[in-house]
Amino acid sequence: MKINQLPEKFLKMLKYAEEILETNENSPLAVIVTTAKGELMGFASRLSDTDRLVDENRFLQSLAEHGEAKISCGLCKWRNGNVDIPSATLRKSLEELSTANLEAEFLLQGGEGFQLKSIGAMRSL
């Protein structure tokens, strides 16, 4: 779904992503989710595949340990400001954490602006 104006929840998530990137100078990407309970949670992701998988797994473990397996929305923000699709591994892992996460919408940025796409709709990407 294409959107003309960013909802407030995504503005808060973008700000949180910027804070994470400021405190993690060696990480080019911040991943932020809003849990079903309304909590913002996120992590700084490193670039290499091995490091990225470690970062993602640590984050997923943290979600589970905090009883926050279900998320409502998320975004992945690069240091250069671009908002991108979450990795296929992260999408699959979020689905495994809770099948309800298939409905979670991620903010994506393309040539025509921003759009929201559910994890389920991203399966083919």
Coordinates of C-alpha atoms in Angstrom, one line a residue:
M1 CA 0.0 0.0 0.0
K2 CA 1.5 3.3 -1.1
I3 CA 1.3 6.1 1.5
N4 CA 1.5 9.9 1.1
Q5 CA 2.3 10.8 4.7
L6 CA 4.2 8.7 7.2
P7 CA 2.1 7.7 10.2
E8 CA 3.4 8.9 13.6
K9 CA 4.4 5.4 14.7
F10 CA 6.9 5.2 11.8
L11 CA 8.3 8.7 12.5
K12 CA 9.0 7.5 16.1
M13 CA 10.6 4.4 14.7
L14 CA 12.8 6.4 12.3
K15 CA 14.0 8.6 15.1
Y16 CA 14.8 5.5 17.2
A17 CA 16.7 4.0 14.2
E18 CA 18.8 7.2 14.0
E19 CA 19.6 7.0 17.7
I20 CA 20.7 3.4 17.4
L21 CA 22.9 4.3 14.4
E22 CA 24.5 7.3 16.3
T23 CA 25.6 5.0 19.1
N24 CA 26.8 2.2 16.8
E25 CA 29.1 3.9 14.4
N26 CA 30.3 0.6 12.8
S27 CA 26.9 -0.6 11.9
P28 CA 25.3 0.6 8.6
L29 CA 21.8 -0.6 9.4
A30 CA 19.2 -0.3 12.2
V31 CA 16.2 -2.6 12.4
I32 CA 13.3 -1.4 14.4
V33 CA 10.0 -3.1 15.3
T34 CA 6.9 -2.1 17.3
T35 CA 5.7 -5.1 19.2
A36 CA 2.0 -5.9 19.5
K37 CA 2.3 -4.5 23.1
G38 CA 3.4 -1.2 21.7
E39 CA 7.1 -1.4 22.7
L40 CA 9.8 -0.2 20.3
M41 CA 12.7 -2.6 20.0
G42 CA 15.6 -2.6 17.7
F43 CA 19.2 -3.4 16.9
A44 CA 22.2 -2.3 14.9
S45 CA 23.1 -4.7 12.2
R46 CA 26.6 -5.2 10.8
L47 CA 27.2 -5.7 7.1
S48 CA 28.8 -9.1 6.7
D49 CA 26.4 -12.0 6.4
T50 CA 27.9 -13.8 9.4
D51 CA 27.7 -10.7 11.6
R52 CA 24.2 -9.8 10.4
L53 CA 23.0 -13.3 11.2
V54 CA 24.5 -13.1 14.7
D55 CA 22.8 -9.6 15.2
E56 CA 19.4 -10.8 13.9
N57 CA 19.5 -14.0 16.1
R58 CA 20.4 -12.0 19.2
F59 CA 17.5 -9.6 18.5
L60 CA 15.0 -12.5 17.9
Q61 CA 16.2 -14.1 21.2
S62 CA 15.6 -10.8 23.0
L63 CA 12.1 -10.5 21.6
A64 CA 11.3 -14.0 22.8
E65 CA 12.8 -13.5 26.2
H66 CA 10.8 -10.3 26.7
G67 CA 7.6 -12.1 25.7
E68 CA 7.3 -9.8 22.6
A69 CA 7.1 -12.5 19.9
K70 CA 4.3 -10.7 18.0
I71 CA 5.1 -7.5 16.2
S72 CA 2.8 -5.0 14.5
C73 CA 5.2 -3.1 12.2
G74 CA 8.9 -2.5 11.5
L75 CA 11.5 -0.8 9.3
C76 CA 15.1 -1.2 8.3
K77 CA 17.0 2.1 8.0
W78 CA 20.4 2.4 6.4
R79 CA 22.9 5.0 7.7
N80 CA 22.5 6.9 4.3
G81 CA 18.8 7.4 5.1
N82 CA 17.3 4.8 2.8
V83 CA 14.5 2.5 4.2
D84 CA 14.8 -1.0 2.9
I85 CA 13.3 -4.5 3.0
P86 CA 14.3 -6.7 5.9
S87 CA 16.5 -9.6 5.0
A88 CA 14.8 -12.8 3.9
T89 CA 16.3 -14.6 6.9
L90 CA 14.9 -12.0 9.3
R91 CA 11.5 -12.2 7.7
K92 CA 11.4 -16.0 7.9
S93 CA 12.6 -15.9 11.5
L94 CA 9.9 -13.4 12.5
E95 CA 7.3 -15.7 10.9
E96 CA 8.8 -18.7 12.9
L97 CA 8.6 -16.7 16.1
S98 CA 4.9 -16.1 15.5
T99 CA 2.8 -16.7 12.4
A100 CA 0.8 -13.6 13.4
N101 CA 3.9 -11.7 12.2
L102 CA 3.0 -12.4 8.6
E103 CA 0.5 -9.5 9.0
A104 CA 3.2 -7.1 10.4
E105 CA 3.8 -4.2 8.0
F106 CA 7.2 -2.9 7.2
L107 CA 7.9 0.5 5.8
L108 CA 9.6 0.4 2.5
Q109 CA 11.0 3.1 0.3
G110 CA 11.0 3.1 -3.5
G111 CA 11.1 5.4 -6.5
E112 CA 7.6 6.6 -5.8
G113 CA 8.0 7.2 -2.1
F114 CA 7.0 5.0 0.8
Q115 CA 4.8 2.0 1.0
L116 CA 3.7 -0.5 3.6
K117 CA 4.1 -4.2 2.9
S118 CA 3.3 -7.1 5.2
I119 CA 5.9 -9.8 5.9
G120 CA 3.5 -12.3 4.2
A121 CA 3.3 -10.1 1.1
M122 CA 7.2 -10.0 1.0
R123 CA 7.4 -13.8 0.7
S124 CA 7.9 -13.7 -3.0
L125 CA 10.6 -11.0 -2.8

